[in-house]
């Protein structure tokens, strides 16, 4: 076992003193006034009101005590009291700098009063000076880091012992123990409040970041889902092109050789495009997306969707213009189906039992879709009131509508119901892009 030599002890003490000096000379970079981040103006003024009130109370009291109990002349008593109390204003923004003014004043006061103690022989300081110092330590604990707070308390212990040593021989240890205990308790209290506030701020920031990330993830997931479904729609048409091009020379009599080669090239290009799209689909599909390989639904499947919702306890009615299902392009029909599906699902979750109307009609070159539900028949709690929703509902609707350059309007109704209204072009390929807007 290695024996600790005197040189080792000196090096250890030197390292500790350097660490103590570093903490005592490294204030927090935040110079915002205490409570300065509050939105309420009267809260931001509280530290200044407290500091001015303490100065107005402690300065006259401290001067009177030093003059009466210790026999100091008035200028000296006033100088010591003001030097101890004035840093309270500075402590609101720079408490460590204020401590460097207040702490030496304590030692100087003990040295001066040691020669003039008359009545309160066991107290090298007046009560007003102790109160002022404790409030300054509270401000320091609320602002500075843990290492600085601990260093200030250690320095307070050393300065208190030094100040008591400078006093008269009859100065007991009660004053030293009291100031050490009070200073430690005040610093710990202020630091605990600061750490709690920091923890709450970090938690709030993390919650905000998580919410933004959740919304972003929801949007990306919905876009990936739309991309997968669009792939299936486009792949169907590309397959038809490939089959028709490959079979054209056999179906059509007298096709020239040049035309037959052109058909063969078209079929080959279509098959290569399908292969590339399938590879892309493999990247987009999630592991649990096997069910999406089924044919994509459209306007013709709205009857089944409304019937399914009716079995779930939501009386729904569907009104579709005659012959409209054949006129709606597949991509638009898929968007219509998904919007109605999500709107009805929201009715089931948030307004169970509410009567619902779904209407789909053509207005010139536009398709008008409306899903309106009445208030629930009785006051019921949402099925998802105690659970966090996925956030896919309205996000998915907006993405579907933006995909075909349409418009979406959602919101509550005066009677307590809810409305989802979308306007989609019947032929998105003929609808001009809006200047300055990137198609989804």
XYZ file of C-alpha atoms in Angstrom:
440
model
C 0.000 0.000 0.000
C 1.445 3.336 -1.077
C 2.027 5.822 1.733
C 0.795 9.380 1.200
C 3.798 11.684 1.447
C 3.809 15.367 2.320
C 4.555 16.224 -1.322
C 1.508 14.229 -2.465
C -0.630 16.008 0.078
C 0.586 19.386 -1.133
C -0.101 18.480 -4.760
C -3.578 17.252 -3.850
C -4.317 20.445 -1.923
C -3.018 22.535 -4.827
C -5.291 20.716 -7.275
C -8.301 21.239 -5.035
C -7.508 24.936 -4.655
C -7.199 25.318 -8.445
C -10.569 23.589 -8.914
C -12.121 25.831 -6.265
C -10.692 28.950 -7.924
C -11.904 27.806 -11.336
C -15.481 27.385 -10.126
C -15.443 30.672 -8.237
C -14.249 32.568 -11.314
C -16.463 30.868 -13.944
C -19.957 32.333 -13.743
C -22.872 31.083 -15.764
C -23.053 32.444 -19.305
C -26.740 33.162 -18.857
C -27.131 36.789 -17.756
C -30.926 36.816 -18.032
C -32.445 38.349 -14.896
C -34.001 35.938 -12.423
C -37.552 35.102 -13.584
C -36.748 37.106 -16.725
C -38.026 34.329 -19.008
C -41.551 34.544 -17.594
C -44.257 35.798 -19.940
C -45.935 37.763 -17.154
C -44.534 41.210 -16.638
C -45.306 41.328 -12.918
C -43.426 38.052 -12.371
C -40.316 39.467 -14.067
C -40.405 42.408 -11.640
C -40.533 40.282 -8.479
C -36.706 39.982 -8.019
C -36.270 43.762 -8.291
C -39.102 44.427 -5.858
C -37.630 41.944 -3.360
C -34.110 43.407 -3.704
C -35.280 47.021 -3.274
C -37.496 46.072 -0.332
C -34.628 44.260 1.385
C -32.293 47.195 0.847
C -34.827 49.681 2.156
C -35.283 47.535 5.271
C -31.822 46.130 5.947
C -29.648 49.203 5.317
C -31.188 51.419 8.040
C -31.424 48.454 10.437
C -27.830 47.387 9.790
C -26.444 50.890 10.282
C -28.374 51.309 13.525
C -27.171 47.937 14.871
C -23.523 48.570 14.050
C -23.684 51.997 15.612
C -25.630 50.960 18.722
C -24.371 47.473 19.598
C -20.830 47.679 18.261
C -20.099 51.349 18.767
C -18.948 52.007 15.200
C -18.956 55.540 13.905
C -21.777 56.262 11.479
C -19.672 56.505 8.246
C -18.003 53.145 8.920
C -21.292 51.486 9.867
C -22.971 52.867 6.746
C -20.101 51.781 4.456
C -20.071 48.214 5.767
C -23.862 47.849 5.614
C -24.200 49.281 2.102
C -21.277 47.151 0.835
C -23.049 44.065 2.179
C -26.567 44.940 0.973
C -26.079 46.796 -2.339
C -24.964 43.639 -4.256
C -28.537 42.304 -3.991
C -29.454 44.277 -7.125
C -26.421 42.902 -8.977
C -27.317 39.375 -7.824
C -30.451 39.448 -10.021
C -28.312 39.164 -13.171
C -24.772 38.285 -11.964
C -24.971 36.588 -8.549
C -21.385 35.283 -8.591
C -19.996 38.785 -9.123
C -22.250 40.033 -6.321
C -20.900 37.283 -4.047
C -17.330 38.483 -4.677
C -18.383 41.854 -3.220
C -20.428 40.483 -0.335
C -18.095 37.715 0.912
C -15.033 39.914 1.589
C -17.330 42.399 3.304
C -18.290 39.690 5.817
C -14.640 39.130 6.713
C -13.952 42.853 6.910
C -17.012 43.384 9.115
C -15.886 40.653 11.520
C -12.413 42.208 11.732
C -13.856 45.676 12.456
C -16.518 44.597 14.928
C -14.003 42.457 16.827
C -12.527 45.642 18.275
C -15.828 47.329 19.054
C -18.144 44.579 20.340
C -20.114 45.810 23.321
C -23.394 43.980 23.807
C -23.615 41.249 21.154
C -20.172 39.841 21.777
C -20.904 36.431 20.233
C -21.978 37.849 16.848
C -19.330 39.256 14.488
C -22.152 40.342 12.115
C -25.509 41.958 12.457
C -28.692 40.053 11.661
C -29.356 42.289 8.641
C -25.974 41.335 7.143
C -26.704 37.622 7.554
C -30.151 37.986 5.970
C -28.671 39.927 3.063
C -25.979 37.302 2.502
C -28.493 34.447 2.568
C -30.712 36.101 -0.031
C -27.659 36.612 -2.235
C -26.810 32.912 -1.881
C -30.376 32.033 -2.861
C -30.010 34.015 -6.089
C -26.677 32.319 -6.732
C -28.162 28.851 -6.200
C -30.946 29.660 -8.665
C -28.503 30.665 -11.396
C -25.113 28.938 -11.130
C -24.005 25.379 -11.870
C -23.590 22.672 -9.255
C -19.793 22.993 -9.131
C -19.996 26.745 -8.569
C -22.658 26.338 -5.867
C -20.522 23.781 -4.032
C -17.426 25.966 -4.370
C -19.267 28.984 -2.953
C -20.422 26.959 0.034
C -16.864 25.699 0.692
C -15.576 29.270 0.389
C -18.315 30.424 2.772
C -17.206 27.823 5.313
C -13.578 28.949 5.051
C -14.447 32.652 5.199
C -16.777 32.106 8.162
C -14.082 30.284 10.090
C -11.626 33.062 9.206
C -14.112 35.763 10.177
C -14.837 34.084 13.506
C -11.109 33.699 14.154
C -10.686 37.432 13.685
C -13.313 38.047 16.374
C -12.775 38.333 20.105
C -11.801 35.221 22.040
C -15.287 35.041 23.558
C -16.867 34.741 20.125
C -18.391 31.281 20.342
C -18.790 28.626 17.656
C -22.576 29.125 17.523
C -22.319 31.903 14.961
C -20.018 29.891 12.714
C -22.188 26.758 12.781
C -25.363 28.783 12.217
C -24.075 30.652 9.172
C -22.527 27.509 7.681
C -25.765 25.542 8.114
C -28.001 28.331 6.824
C -25.792 29.042 3.814
C -25.684 25.351 2.890
C -29.457 24.994 3.218
C -30.164 28.113 1.142
C -27.719 27.101 -1.597
C -29.182 23.596 -1.727
C -32.724 24.973 -1.882
C -31.893 27.368 -4.724
C -29.969 24.739 -6.666
C -32.829 22.218 -6.299
C -35.321 24.741 -7.670
C -32.970 25.513 -10.575
C -32.467 21.838 -11.429
C -36.210 21.240 -11.337
C -36.811 24.166 -13.685
C -34.069 22.953 -16.039
C -35.532 19.444 -16.023
C -39.004 20.769 -16.816
C -37.647 22.937 -19.631
C -35.738 20.030 -21.143
C -38.810 17.818 -20.846
C -40.936 20.435 -22.606
C -38.360 20.819 -25.373
C -38.163 17.051 -25.765
C -41.944 16.789 -25.968
C -42.005 19.473 -28.656
C -39.255 17.707 -30.593
C -41.076 14.398 -30.241
C -44.311 15.944 -31.493
C -42.569 17.423 -34.533
C -40.838 14.125 -35.228
C -44.125 12.243 -34.835
C -45.864 14.552 -37.303
C -42.969 14.234 -39.726
C -42.949 10.443 -39.410
C -46.715 10.338 -39.914
C -46.408 12.417 -43.066
C -43.617 10.242 -44.445
C -45.521 7.049 -43.686
C -48.636 8.358 -45.398
C -46.645 9.479 -48.437
C -45.007 6.047 -48.638
C -48.419 4.405 -48.463
C -49.724 6.658 -51.241
C -46.628 5.879 -53.307
C -47.245 2.150 -52.896
C -50.859 2.471 -53.957
C -49.962 4.658 -56.928
C -47.424 2.056 -57.943
C -50.155 -0.561 -58.029
C -52.356 1.706 -60.139
C -49.585 2.572 -62.602
C -48.332 -1.020 -62.695
C -51.762 -2.161 -63.819
C -51.731 0.213 -66.781
C -48.130 -0.642 -67.638
C -49.006 -4.354 -67.624
C -51.867 -3.684 -70.023
C -49.506 -1.739 -72.311
C -46.952 -4.546 -72.243
C -49.547 -7.234 -73.032
C -51.203 -5.221 -75.797
C -47.892 -4.294 -77.410
C -46.610 -7.886 -77.268
C -49.805 -9.385 -78.665
C -50.500 -6.711 -81.327
C -48.624 -8.520 -84.162
C -50.703 -11.627 -83.502
C -54.053 -9.874 -83.042
C -53.757 -7.557 -86.021
C -53.388 -9.061 -89.464
C -50.845 -7.652 -91.886
C -48.701 -5.708 -89.454
C -45.499 -4.542 -91.198
C -42.182 -5.791 -89.883
C -41.135 -2.283 -88.789
C -44.377 -1.886 -86.818
C -43.949 -5.347 -85.265
C -40.436 -4.417 -84.113
C -41.807 -1.155 -82.669
C -44.478 -3.076 -80.755
C -41.817 -5.439 -79.454
C -39.681 -2.503 -78.307
C -42.685 -0.922 -76.550
C -43.450 -4.205 -74.789
C -39.825 -4.564 -73.701
C -39.693 -1.019 -72.369
C -42.931 -1.571 -70.473
C -41.595 -4.791 -68.914
C -38.353 -3.024 -67.878
C -40.394 -0.220 -66.300
C -42.471 -2.780 -64.426
C -39.316 -4.455 -63.135
C -37.920 -1.127 -61.917
C -41.222 -0.250 -60.256
C -41.360 -3.625 -58.504
C -37.876 -3.046 -57.108
C -39.015 0.368 -55.894
C -42.100 -1.208 -54.380
C -39.909 -3.640 -52.452
C -38.189 -0.668 -50.848
C -41.412 1.174 -50.071
C -43.413 -1.718 -48.668
C -43.108 -2.353 -44.956
C -42.905 -5.863 -43.559
C -46.596 -5.896 -42.633
C -47.811 -4.453 -45.951
C -48.573 -7.797 -47.612
C -52.292 -7.078 -47.561
C -51.779 -4.093 -49.841
C -51.071 -6.388 -52.794
C -54.825 -6.796 -53.267
C -56.576 -4.768 -56.022
C -56.978 -1.147 -54.981
C -60.520 -0.002 -54.093
C -62.386 2.856 -55.726
C -65.797 4.499 -56.029
C -67.469 1.159 -56.796
C -66.474 -0.165 -53.360
C -68.034 2.708 -51.390
C -71.256 0.723 -50.947
C -69.408 -2.040 -49.120
C -67.534 0.520 -47.014
C -70.742 2.269 -45.924
C -72.365 -1.090 -45.179
C -69.414 -2.115 -43.013
C -69.642 1.121 -41.024
C -73.379 0.544 -40.584
C -72.646 -2.805 -38.942
C -70.345 -0.929 -36.547
C -73.320 1.068 -35.278
C -73.033 4.200 -37.434
C -76.132 4.721 -39.650
C -74.642 6.018 -42.894
C -76.246 6.887 -46.239
C -74.451 7.003 -49.582
C -75.479 9.091 -52.590
C -73.480 8.759 -55.840
C -74.481 10.220 -59.191
C -75.519 7.564 -61.674
C -72.702 6.434 -63.918
C -70.111 8.419 -61.989
C -68.095 5.367 -60.920
C -67.137 4.640 -64.545
C -66.027 8.248 -65.159
C -63.704 8.587 -62.171
C -60.036 7.781 -62.942
C -58.520 5.015 -60.863
C -56.098 7.291 -59.003
C -58.879 9.750 -58.118
C -61.191 6.893 -57.184
C -58.582 5.495 -54.824
C -58.210 8.918 -53.176
C -62.008 9.209 -52.836
C -62.209 5.781 -51.209
C -59.399 6.498 -48.718
C -60.847 9.905 -47.744
C -64.301 8.405 -47.128
C -62.737 5.503 -45.262
C -60.834 7.793 -42.893
C -63.804 10.146 -42.420
C -66.126 7.277 -41.474
C -63.471 5.789 -39.203
C -63.277 9.125 -37.385
C -67.053 9.070 -36.918
C -66.862 5.576 -35.412
C -64.021 6.641 -33.070
C -65.124 10.109 -32.022
C -68.920 10.221 -32.558
C -70.194 6.640 -32.212
C -73.786 6.234 -33.334
C -73.944 9.583 -35.161
C -75.952 9.625 -38.379
C -73.683 10.196 -41.403
C -74.231 11.204 -45.027
C -71.751 10.531 -47.828
C -72.354 12.197 -51.183
C -70.373 12.080 -54.423
C -71.359 14.165 -57.429
C -69.863 15.643 -60.589
C -69.804 19.395 -61.096
C -68.416 19.996 -64.580
C -64.752 18.926 -64.618
C -64.683 18.548 -60.818
C -65.754 15.821 -58.422
C -67.374 16.953 -55.179
C -67.117 14.649 -52.164
C -68.865 15.407 -48.862
C -68.957 13.398 -45.628
C -71.119 14.997 -42.927
C -72.047 13.496 -39.582
C -74.600 14.729 -37.064
C -73.849 14.969 -33.339
C -73.840 11.620 -31.520
C -77.300 10.625 -30.227
C -76.070 10.913 -26.646
C -73.059 12.421 -24.932
C -70.421 9.731 -25.213
C -66.691 9.738 -24.649
C -64.475 9.321 -27.690
C -63.182 5.792 -28.102
C -59.696 7.298 -28.346
C -60.073 9.892 -25.598
C -57.521 8.155 -23.397
C -55.157 7.062 -26.147
C -52.821 9.009 -28.347
C -53.987 8.947 -31.958
C -51.683 8.065 -34.797
C -52.179 11.417 -36.502
C -52.674 9.789 -39.927
C -56.302 10.940 -40.413
C -56.310 14.542 -41.602
C -52.685 14.283 -42.733
C -53.590 11.438 -45.052
C -56.639 13.283 -46.388
C -54.588 16.372 -47.210
C -51.926 14.300 -48.947
C -54.571 12.487 -51.011
C -56.185 15.733 -52.093
C -52.877 17.454 -52.844
C -51.790 14.441 -54.871
C -54.479 15.148 -57.511
C -54.344 18.955 -57.095
C -57.665 19.199 -55.292
C -59.035 21.118 -52.312
C -60.026 19.945 -48.826
C -62.198 21.597 -46.174
C -62.699 20.045 -42.742
C -64.139 21.354 -39.501
C -66.875 21.117 -36.875
C -70.449 22.191 -37.574
C -72.542 24.546 -35.414
C -74.847 21.701 -34.317
C -71.944 19.618 -32.995
C -71.335 17.497 -36.077
C -68.342 17.414 -38.376
C -67.808 17.947 -42.104
C -65.236 16.705 -44.581
C -65.546 18.243 -48.037
C -63.173 17.631 -50.936
C -63.116 18.895 -54.512
C -61.108 16.683 -56.898
C -60.540 16.999 -60.650
C -62.138 14.270 -62.751
C -59.096 14.309 -65.038
C -55.956 15.341 -63.073
C -53.764 15.086 -66.179
C -55.616 17.977 -67.829
C -55.560 20.242 -64.789
C -52.751 22.835 -65.094
C -50.259 23.120 -62.284
C -50.512 26.164 -60.063
C -47.620 28.565 -60.756
C -44.908 28.333 -58.157
C -46.362 25.153 -56.636
C -44.642 21.818 -56.817
C -46.978 18.931 -57.531
C -47.181 16.398 -54.734
